[in-house]
Short mmCIF file of N, CA and C and ligand atoms in Angstrom, two decimals:
data_model
loop_
_atom_site.label_atom_id
_atom_site.label_comp_id
_atom_site.label_asym_id
_atom_site.label_seq_id
_atom_site.Cartn_x
_atom_site.Cartn_y
_atom_site.Cartn_z
N MET A 436 120.41 115.88 69.32
CA MET A 436 120.30 114.89 70.31
C MET A 436 118.82 114.60 70.82
N LYS A 437 118.45 113.63 70.66
CA LYS A 437 117.00 113.14 70.97
C LYS A 437 116.87 112.95 72.72
N THR A 438 115.59 113.42 73.12
CA THR A 438 115.51 113.16 74.54
C THR A 438 115.05 111.56 74.55
N ASP A 439 115.16 111.39 75.76
CA ASP A 439 114.16 109.91 76.15
C ASP A 439 113.07 109.75 75.59
N GLN A 440 112.26 111.06 75.86
CA GLN A 440 110.67 110.73 75.55
C GLN A 440 110.54 110.81 74.04
N GLU A 441 111.47 111.55 73.44
CA GLU A 441 111.33 111.53 71.85
C GLU A 441 111.78 110.30 71.44
N ARG A 442 112.77 109.48 71.88
CA ARG A 442 113.24 108.48 71.51
C ARG A 442 112.04 107.28 71.64
N GLU A 443 111.39 107.56 72.78
CA GLU A 443 110.09 106.37 73.23
C GLU A 443 108.88 106.69 72.32
N GLN A 444 108.98 107.98 71.78
CA GLN A 444 107.76 108.16 70.95
C GLN A 444 108.17 107.71 69.36
N HIS A 445 109.46 107.89 69.26
CA HIS A 445 109.74 107.29 67.93
C HIS A 445 109.60 105.74 67.78
N ARG A 446 110.15 105.15 68.83
CA ARG A 446 110.10 103.70 69.15
C ARG A 446 108.57 103.11 69.06
N ARG A 447 107.63 103.94 69.45
CA ARG A 447 106.42 103.60 69.33
C ARG A 447 105.54 103.68 67.92
N PHE A 448 106.28 104.75 67.41
CA PHE A 448 105.79 105.43 66.00
C PHE A 448 106.20 104.10 65.10
N VAL A 449 107.55 103.75 65.21
CA VAL A 449 108.10 102.61 64.63
C VAL A 449 107.17 101.44 64.51
N GLN A 450 106.73 101.24 65.74
CA GLN A 450 105.94 99.78 66.09
C GLN A 450 104.53 100.04 65.31
N ALA A 451 103.87 101.07 65.30
CA ALA A 451 102.92 101.45 64.70
C ALA A 451 102.99 101.16 63.11
N LEU A 452 104.15 101.63 62.56
CA LEU A 452 104.39 101.69 61.18
C LEU A 452 104.37 100.30 60.68
N GLN A 453 104.86 99.45 61.69
CA GLN A 453 105.35 98.05 61.05
C GLN A 453 104.42 97.05 61.57
N HIS A 454 103.03 97.78 62.23
CA HIS A 454 102.07 96.82 62.50
C HIS A 454 102.48 95.95 63.64
N GLU A 455 103.35 96.34 64.39
CA GLU A 455 103.56 95.64 65.62
C GLU A 455 102.81 95.91 67.00
N HIS A 456 102.58 94.94 67.79
CA HIS A 456 101.76 95.28 68.91
C HIS A 456 102.08 96.46 69.78
N LEU A 457 101.44 97.44 70.15
CA LEU A 457 101.45 98.37 71.03
C LEU A 457 100.98 98.16 72.21
N THR A 458 101.50 98.18 73.51
CA THR A 458 101.14 98.14 74.89
C THR A 458 100.83 99.43 75.15
N CYS A 459 99.62 99.63 76.23
CA CYS A 459 99.41 100.97 76.70
C CYS A 459 100.73 101.55 77.74
N ALA A 460 101.00 102.72 77.37
CA ALA A 460 102.08 103.51 78.04
C ALA A 460 101.94 103.92 79.55
N LYS A 461 100.56 103.66 80.10
CA LYS A 461 100.12 104.20 81.16
C LYS A 461 100.79 103.32 82.63
N PRO A 462 101.30 103.72 83.55
CA PRO A 462 101.69 103.20 84.51
C PRO A 462 100.64 102.07 85.24
N GLY A 463 101.06 100.77 85.37
CA GLY A 463 100.11 99.93 85.80
C GLY A 463 99.20 99.26 84.85
N CYS A 464 98.90 99.85 83.51
CA CYS A 464 98.22 99.41 82.66
C CYS A 464 98.74 98.12 82.00
N GLY A 465 99.34 98.70 80.69
CA GLY A 465 100.08 97.61 79.89
C GLY A 465 99.11 96.92 79.00
N GLY A 466 97.82 97.26 79.04
CA GLY A 466 96.59 96.70 78.05
C GLY A 466 97.29 96.68 76.64
N PRO A 467 96.61 95.80 75.87
CA PRO A 467 96.81 95.85 74.29
C PRO A 467 96.07 97.11 73.48
N MET A 468 96.54 97.72 72.61
CA MET A 468 96.14 99.00 72.04
C MET A 468 95.67 98.39 70.50
N ASP A 469 94.52 99.09 70.29
CA ASP A 469 93.99 99.00 68.97
C ASP A 469 94.23 100.24 68.13
N VAL A 470 95.23 99.94 67.10
CA VAL A 470 95.75 101.27 66.28
C VAL A 470 95.17 101.58 65.02
N VAL A 471 94.70 102.70 64.91
CA VAL A 471 94.14 103.14 63.63
C VAL A 471 94.85 103.97 62.87
N ASP A 472 95.15 103.74 61.68
CA ASP A 472 95.86 104.59 60.86
C ASP A 472 94.98 105.96 60.33
N LEU A 473 95.31 107.18 60.77
CA LEU A 473 94.55 108.15 60.59
C LEU A 473 94.93 109.22 59.45
N THR A 474 96.26 108.60 58.71
CA THR A 474 96.66 109.45 57.72
C THR A 474 95.99 109.96 56.45
N THR A 475 96.01 111.29 56.37
CA THR A 475 95.34 111.56 54.97
C THR A 475 95.96 111.25 53.74
N HIS A 476 95.43 111.06 52.74
CA HIS A 476 95.90 110.56 51.45
C HIS A 476 97.13 111.53 50.96
N SER A 477 97.04 112.68 51.25
CA SER A 477 97.97 113.58 50.99
C SER A 477 99.46 113.94 52.02
N ALA A 478 98.93 113.28 53.23
CA ALA A 478 99.99 113.49 54.12
C ALA A 478 101.06 112.78 53.79
N ARG A 479 102.21 113.39 54.40
CA ARG A 479 103.65 112.97 54.03
C ARG A 479 104.17 111.99 55.36
N VAL A 480 103.64 112.72 56.53
CA VAL A 480 103.81 111.88 57.81
C VAL A 480 102.78 111.20 58.40
N LYS A 481 102.99 110.01 58.90
CA LYS A 481 101.76 109.09 59.31
C LYS A 481 101.20 109.45 60.75
N THR A 482 99.93 109.46 60.93
CA THR A 482 99.44 109.65 62.09
C THR A 482 98.59 108.56 62.59
N TYR A 483 98.74 107.94 63.70
CA TYR A 483 98.10 107.13 64.28
C TYR A 483 97.44 107.32 65.45
N GLU A 484 96.38 106.68 65.69
CA GLU A 484 95.48 106.70 67.10
C GLU A 484 95.46 105.39 67.62
N ALA A 485 96.02 105.25 68.82
CA ALA A 485 95.88 104.10 69.69
C ALA A 485 95.11 104.08 70.57
N THR A 486 94.18 103.12 70.84
CA THR A 486 93.23 102.92 71.90
C THR A 486 93.31 101.84 72.82
N CYS A 487 93.44 102.35 74.04
CA CYS A 487 93.73 100.88 75.07
C CYS A 487 92.53 100.34 75.35
N GLU A 488 92.52 98.91 75.30
CA GLU A 488 91.47 98.17 75.23
C GLU A 488 91.10 97.82 76.83
N ARG A 489 91.97 98.31 77.59
CA ARG A 489 91.75 98.05 79.00
C ARG A 489 91.24 99.44 79.50
N CYS A 490 92.06 100.17 79.51
CA CYS A 490 91.51 101.71 80.22
C CYS A 490 91.05 102.57 79.27
N GLN A 491 90.84 102.34 77.99
CA GLN A 491 90.33 103.06 77.02
C GLN A 491 91.10 104.58 76.80
N GLY A 492 92.32 104.41 77.29
CA GLY A 492 93.17 105.71 76.99
C GLY A 492 93.64 105.97 75.51
N VAL A 493 93.66 106.97 75.05
CA VAL A 493 94.00 107.13 73.71
C VAL A 493 95.21 107.88 73.53
N GLU A 494 96.07 107.39 72.52
CA GLU A 494 97.44 107.93 72.56
C GLU A 494 97.42 108.42 71.02
N ARG A 495 98.01 109.64 70.65
CA ARG A 495 98.27 109.86 69.41
C ARG A 495 99.80 109.79 68.79
N ILE A 496 99.82 108.97 67.85
CA ILE A 496 101.47 108.81 67.41
C ILE A 496 101.52 109.33 66.12
N THR A 497 102.43 110.23 66.17
CA THR A 497 102.54 111.01 64.86
C THR A 497 104.21 110.95 64.74
N GLY A 498 104.61 111.25 63.23
CA GLY A 498 105.90 111.60 62.96
C GLY A 498 106.30 113.35 63.41
N LYS A 499 107.43 113.33 62.96
CA LYS A 499 107.78 115.02 63.18
C LYS A 499 108.31 115.43 61.71
N GLU A 500 107.50 115.98 61.10
CA GLU A 500 107.84 116.54 59.68
C GLU A 500 109.14 117.50 59.60
N GLU A 501 109.97 117.12 58.94
CA GLU A 501 111.23 117.79 58.56
C GLU A 501 111.86 117.44 57.56
N HIS A 502 112.09 118.50 56.46
CA HIS A 502 112.48 118.32 55.07
C HIS A 502 113.95 118.37 54.75
N THR A 503 114.29 119.32 55.71
CA THR A 503 115.54 119.68 55.40
C THR A 503 116.82 119.39 56.67
N PRO A 504 118.00 118.87 56.16
CA PRO A 504 118.43 118.89 54.82
C PRO A 504 117.62 117.64 54.13
N SER A 505 117.83 117.45 52.83
CA SER A 505 117.10 116.27 52.04
C SER A 505 118.00 115.12 51.87
N TRP A 506 117.71 114.05 51.81
CA TRP A 506 118.37 112.94 51.45
C TRP A 506 119.58 113.37 50.42
N ASP A 507 120.63 113.13 50.65
CA ASP A 507 121.57 113.01 49.45
C ASP A 507 121.74 111.91 48.49
N VAL A 508 122.48 111.96 47.47
CA VAL A 508 122.36 110.91 46.61
C VAL A 508 123.07 109.68 47.08
N ALA A 509 123.95 109.89 47.78
CA ALA A 509 124.78 108.66 48.64
C ALA A 509 123.62 107.76 49.16
N SER A 510 122.80 108.36 50.23
CA SER A 510 121.92 107.78 51.12
C SER A 510 120.92 107.23 50.42
N ILE A 511 120.40 107.98 49.20
CA ILE A 511 119.43 107.33 48.49
C ILE A 511 119.83 105.83 47.83
N THR A 512 121.04 106.15 47.21
CA THR A 512 121.84 104.74 46.72
C THR A 512 121.79 103.87 47.71
N MET A 513 122.17 104.23 49.04
CA MET A 513 122.58 103.26 49.86
C MET A 513 121.04 102.50 50.34
N MET A 514 120.14 103.39 50.44
CA MET A 514 118.46 102.61 50.58
C MET A 514 118.17 101.66 49.53
N ALA A 515 118.54 101.98 48.43
CA ALA A 515 118.16 101.39 47.17
C ALA A 515 118.97 100.16 47.06
N GLU A 516 120.00 100.20 47.51
CA GLU A 516 120.87 98.97 47.53
C GLU A 516 120.51 97.82 48.75
N MET A 517 120.11 98.26 49.76
CA MET A 517 119.61 97.73 50.84
C MET A 517 118.37 97.07 50.44
N HIS A 518 117.36 97.53 49.65
CA HIS A 518 116.20 97.20 49.30
C HIS A 518 116.43 96.06 48.35
N LEU A 519 117.24 96.02 47.49
CA LEU A 519 117.79 95.12 46.32
C LEU A 519 118.25 93.87 47.08
N LEU A 520 118.92 93.99 48.38
CA LEU A 520 119.28 92.85 48.99
C LEU A 520 118.42 92.51 50.05
N HIS A 521 117.07 92.85 49.97
CA HIS A 521 116.10 92.50 50.69
C HIS A 521 116.45 92.64 52.38
N ASP A 522 117.02 93.98 52.35
CA ASP A 522 117.29 94.44 53.61
C ASP A 522 116.25 95.38 53.97
N GLN A 523 116.05 95.90 55.18
CA GLN A 523 115.11 97.12 55.42
C GLN A 523 115.95 98.40 55.64
N PRO A 524 115.85 99.38 54.64
CA PRO A 524 116.81 100.55 54.75
C PRO A 524 115.91 101.24 55.80
N THR A 525 116.63 102.28 56.48
CA THR A 525 116.27 103.09 57.47
C THR A 525 116.56 104.51 56.80
N CYS A 526 115.82 105.58 57.17
CA CYS A 526 116.06 107.00 57.07
C CYS A 526 117.37 107.39 57.91
N PRO A 527 118.67 107.91 57.23
CA PRO A 527 119.45 108.34 57.69
C PRO A 527 119.37 109.42 58.95
N PHE A 528 118.08 110.17 58.87
CA PHE A 528 118.18 111.27 59.98
C PHE A 528 117.22 110.86 61.09
N ASP A 529 116.41 109.99 61.00
CA ASP A 529 115.84 109.35 62.24
C ASP A 529 115.75 107.69 62.42
N ASP A 530 116.35 106.98 61.61
CA ASP A 530 116.36 105.59 61.52
C ASP A 530 114.95 104.80 61.51
N THR A 531 114.08 105.40 60.93
CA THR A 531 112.97 104.96 60.51
C THR A 531 112.91 104.06 59.21
N PRO A 532 112.20 102.92 59.41
CA PRO A 532 112.40 102.14 58.08
C PRO A 532 111.48 102.72 56.95
N ILE A 533 112.39 102.70 55.86
CA ILE A 533 111.64 103.54 54.51
C ILE A 533 110.70 102.71 54.17
N THR A 534 109.42 103.23 53.50
CA THR A 534 108.64 102.64 52.75
C THR A 534 108.61 102.80 51.38
N PHE A 535 108.78 101.53 50.44
CA PHE A 535 109.08 101.55 49.08
C PHE A 535 107.58 101.50 48.39
N ILE A 536 107.27 102.38 47.65
CA ILE A 536 105.87 102.34 46.97
C ILE A 536 106.13 102.30 45.50
N SER A 537 105.22 101.12 44.87
CA SER A 537 105.47 100.90 43.67
C SER A 537 104.55 101.83 42.81
N MET A 538 105.10 102.70 41.93
CA MET A 538 104.20 103.64 41.21
C MET A 538 103.87 103.42 39.82
N PRO A 539 102.77 103.69 39.29
CA PRO A 539 102.16 103.55 38.06
C PRO A 539 102.92 104.43 36.97
N ASN A 540 103.29 103.67 36.10
CA ASN A 540 104.14 104.51 34.95
C ASN A 540 103.62 104.08 33.64
N PRO A 541 103.37 104.97 32.88
CA PRO A 541 102.84 105.09 31.67
C PRO A 541 103.82 104.25 30.81
N ARG A 542 105.11 104.34 30.82
CA ARG A 542 106.02 103.75 29.95
C ARG A 542 106.50 102.46 30.36
N ARG A 543 105.91 102.00 31.42
CA ARG A 543 105.89 100.44 31.63
C ARG A 543 107.44 100.32 32.41
N LYS A 544 108.07 101.48 32.77
CA LYS A 544 109.27 100.86 33.48
C LYS A 544 109.06 101.21 34.85
N ALA A 545 109.54 100.46 35.75
CA ALA A 545 109.32 100.47 37.18
C ALA A 545 109.95 101.72 37.90
N ARG A 546 108.93 102.34 38.48
CA ARG A 546 109.39 103.71 39.25
C ARG A 546 108.82 103.30 40.78
N TYR A 547 109.55 103.74 41.62
CA TYR A 547 109.29 103.86 43.20
C TYR A 547 109.40 104.95 43.87
N ARG A 548 108.60 105.11 44.59
CA ARG A 548 108.75 106.19 45.76
C ARG A 548 109.21 105.87 46.86
N LEU A 549 110.20 106.29 47.47
CA LEU A 549 110.86 105.78 48.83
C LEU A 549 110.37 107.05 49.58
N CYS A 550 109.75 106.50 50.80
CA CYS A 550 109.15 107.39 51.84
C CYS A 550 109.49 107.30 53.20
N CYS A 551 109.92 108.37 53.92
CA CYS A 551 109.94 108.15 55.25
C CYS A 551 108.80 108.69 55.91
N PHE A 552 107.93 108.01 56.47
CA PHE A 552 106.65 108.56 57.03
C PHE A 552 106.95 109.09 58.42
N TYR A 553 108.08 109.20 59.05
CA TYR A 553 108.22 109.83 60.17
C TYR A 553 108.71 111.43 59.89
N CYS A 554 109.66 111.68 59.14
CA CYS A 554 109.99 112.97 58.71
C CYS A 554 109.39 113.49 57.42
N GLY A 555 108.79 112.56 56.65
CA GLY A 555 108.10 113.19 55.47
C GLY A 555 109.10 113.32 54.28
N ARG A 556 110.22 113.02 54.55
CA ARG A 556 111.20 112.84 53.21
C ARG A 556 110.84 111.86 52.25
N HIS A 557 110.91 112.14 51.00
CA HIS A 557 110.62 111.17 50.04
C HIS A 557 111.49 111.37 48.82
N THR A 558 111.46 110.53 47.94
CA THR A 558 112.00 110.74 46.80
C THR A 558 111.80 109.62 45.64
N ASP A 559 111.60 110.03 44.51
CA ASP A 559 111.19 109.04 43.37
C ASP A 559 112.26 108.70 42.34
N MET A 560 112.28 107.17 42.18
CA MET A 560 113.57 106.69 41.56
C MET A 560 113.06 105.81 40.59
N ASN A 561 113.68 105.78 39.37
CA ASN A 561 113.51 104.60 38.37
C ASN A 561 114.17 103.18 38.93
N TRP A 562 113.69 102.09 38.48
CA TRP A 562 114.14 100.96 39.02
C TRP A 562 114.30 100.01 37.99
N PRO A 563 115.56 99.29 38.07
CA PRO A 563 116.46 99.27 39.31
C PRO A 563 117.02 100.65 38.98
N PRO A 564 117.64 101.23 40.20
CA PRO A 564 118.45 102.30 39.99
C PRO A 564 119.76 102.19 39.48
N PRO A 565 120.18 102.90 38.37
CA PRO A 565 121.19 102.94 37.45
C PRO A 565 122.65 102.75 38.53
N GLU A 566 122.64 103.39 39.51
CA GLU A 566 123.97 103.39 40.34
C GLU A 566 124.08 101.92 41.02
N ALA A 567 122.96 100.92 40.97
CA ALA A 567 123.06 99.67 41.65
C ALA A 567 123.33 98.65 40.58
N LYS A 568 123.32 98.75 39.37
CA LYS A 568 123.70 97.76 38.44
C LYS A 568 125.22 97.72 38.49
N GLY A 569 125.46 96.11 38.07
CA GLY A 569 126.90 95.60 38.05
C GLY A 569 127.22 95.60 39.64
ZN1 ZN B 1112 95.50 101.35 79.37
ZN1 ZN B 1113 113.07 110.30 58.18
#
Protein backbone atom coordinates (compact mmCIF):
# COMPACT_ATOMS: atom_id res chain seq x y z
CA MET A 1 0.00 0.00 0.00
CA LYS A 2 1.28 3.41 -0.92
CA THR A 3 1.65 6.21 1.56
CA ASP A 4 0.05 9.60 0.89
CA GLN A 5 3.47 11.00 0.13
CA GLU A 6 4.22 8.30 -2.43
CA ARG A 7 0.84 8.83 -4.01
CA GLU A 8 1.49 12.54 -4.29
CA GLN A 9 4.94 11.93 -5.78
CA HIS A 10 3.43 9.55 -8.30
CA ARG A 11 0.77 12.09 -9.20
CA ARG A 12 3.45 14.71 -9.88
CA PHE A 13 5.45 12.20 -11.89
CA VAL A 14 2.45 11.50 -14.14
CA GLN A 15 1.88 15.24 -14.60
CA ALA A 16 5.49 15.69 -15.70
CA LEU A 17 5.26 12.64 -17.96
CA GLN A 18 2.17 14.02 -19.66
CA HIS A 19 3.63 17.53 -19.94
CA GLU A 20 1.00 18.97 -17.67
CA HIS A 21 1.64 22.10 -15.68
CA LEU A 22 3.23 21.53 -12.31
CA THR A 23 2.89 24.01 -9.51
CA CYS A 24 5.35 24.42 -6.67
CA ALA A 25 4.50 22.24 -3.68
CA LYS A 26 6.04 24.60 -1.13
CA PRO A 27 3.48 25.94 1.32
CA GLY A 28 2.39 29.42 0.33
CA CYS A 29 4.14 29.40 -3.03
CA GLY A 30 2.22 27.54 -5.72
CA GLY A 31 4.34 29.13 -8.44
CA PRO A 32 4.54 27.65 -11.94
CA MET A 33 7.35 25.18 -12.47
CA ASP A 34 9.66 24.75 -15.39
CA VAL A 35 10.19 21.03 -15.98
CA VAL A 36 13.28 19.60 -17.65
CA ASP A 37 13.58 15.94 -18.63
CA LEU A 38 16.94 14.69 -17.38
CA THR A 39 16.44 11.09 -18.46
CA THR A 40 19.50 9.56 -20.03
CA HIS A 41 19.10 7.64 -23.26
CA SER A 42 19.54 4.23 -21.69
CA ALA A 43 17.44 4.85 -18.60
CA ARG A 44 14.24 2.89 -18.13
CA VAL A 45 12.84 5.24 -15.55
CA LYS A 46 12.34 8.92 -16.25
CA THR A 47 13.85 11.67 -14.15
CA TYR A 48 12.66 15.26 -14.23
CA GLU A 49 13.90 18.37 -12.57
CA ALA A 50 11.28 20.98 -11.87
CA THR A 51 12.31 24.52 -10.97
CA CYS A 52 9.85 26.97 -9.46
CA GLU A 53 9.78 30.23 -11.37
CA ARG A 54 8.68 32.06 -8.23
CA CYS A 55 10.86 30.78 -5.37
CA GLN A 56 13.54 29.00 -7.49
CA GLY A 57 12.98 25.85 -5.48
CA VAL A 58 14.12 22.71 -7.25
CA GLU A 59 12.28 19.43 -7.10
CA ARG A 60 13.48 16.15 -8.51
CA ILE A 61 10.73 13.95 -9.83
CA THR A 62 11.60 10.41 -10.66
CA GLY A 63 10.05 6.98 -10.95
CA LYS A 64 10.65 4.02 -8.71
CA GLU A 65 12.39 1.27 -10.59
CA GLU A 66 10.89 -2.15 -10.04
CA HIS A 67 10.90 -5.00 -12.52
CA THR A 68 9.42 -7.93 -10.65
CA PRO A 69 6.94 -9.36 -11.09
CA SER A 70 6.97 -8.49 -14.77
CA TRP A 71 3.84 -7.85 -16.81
CA ASP A 72 1.97 -11.02 -17.66
CA VAL A 73 0.55 -11.78 -21.09
CA ALA A 74 -2.97 -10.84 -20.04
CA SER A 75 -1.99 -7.36 -18.97
CA ILE A 76 0.16 -6.81 -22.07
CA THR A 77 -2.77 -7.87 -24.27
CA MET A 78 -5.03 -5.53 -22.34
CA MET A 79 -2.64 -2.60 -22.90
CA ALA A 80 -2.45 -3.34 -26.63
CA GLU A 81 -6.22 -3.53 -26.91
CA MET A 82 -6.70 -0.26 -25.10
CA HIS A 83 -4.15 1.37 -27.37
CA LEU A 84 -6.04 0.05 -30.42
CA LEU A 85 -9.20 1.62 -29.04
CA HIS A 86 -7.32 4.92 -28.66
CA ASP A 87 -7.57 4.64 -24.94
CA GLN A 88 -4.65 5.31 -22.61
CA PRO A 89 -3.48 2.05 -21.06
CA THR A 90 -1.82 2.21 -17.68
CA CYS A 91 0.70 0.00 -15.92
CA PRO A 92 -1.18 -2.56 -13.81
CA PHE A 93 1.33 -2.14 -10.97
CA ASP A 94 1.40 1.61 -10.54
CA ASP A 95 -1.28 3.13 -12.79
CA THR A 96 1.21 5.13 -14.81
CA PRO A 97 0.22 5.83 -18.44
CA ILE A 98 2.11 3.49 -20.78
CA THR A 99 4.24 4.97 -23.55
CA PHE A 100 4.17 3.27 -26.95
CA ILE A 101 7.34 3.71 -28.98
CA SER A 102 7.41 2.72 -32.61
CA MET A 103 10.59 0.76 -33.35
CA PRO A 104 12.48 0.58 -36.58
CA ASN A 105 12.18 -2.87 -38.05
CA PRO A 106 14.24 -4.13 -40.96
CA ARG A 107 11.46 -6.37 -42.18
CA ARG A 108 9.04 -3.44 -42.36
CA LYS A 109 6.73 -5.01 -39.90
CA ALA A 110 5.42 -2.70 -37.27
CA ARG A 111 7.00 -3.23 -33.93
CA TYR A 112 6.32 -1.39 -30.73
CA ARG A 113 7.98 -1.05 -27.41
CA LEU A 114 5.64 -0.55 -24.48
CA CYS A 115 7.23 1.24 -21.56
CA CYS A 116 6.24 2.31 -18.12
CA PHE A 117 8.65 5.10 -17.30
CA TYR A 118 7.75 4.98 -13.63
CA CYS A 119 8.75 1.40 -12.78
CA GLY A 120 10.84 0.69 -15.88
CA ARG A 121 8.85 -2.36 -16.96
CA HIS A 122 8.76 -2.71 -20.71
CA THR A 123 8.07 -5.18 -23.47
CA ASP A 124 8.36 -5.34 -27.24
CA MET A 125 5.58 -6.58 -29.47
CA ASN A 126 4.74 -7.01 -33.12
CA TRP A 127 1.92 -4.86 -34.38
CA PRO A 128 -0.90 -5.45 -34.56
CA PRO A 129 -0.70 -7.95 -31.73
CA PRO A 130 -1.99 -11.35 -32.91
CA GLU A 131 -4.25 -11.67 -29.87
CA ALA A 132 -6.11 -8.49 -30.79
CA LYS A 133 -7.18 -9.61 -34.26
CA GLY A 134 -10.82 -10.43 -34.84
ZN1 LIG B 1 7.91 27.91 -5.36
ZN1 LIG C 1 4.81 0.66 -14.00
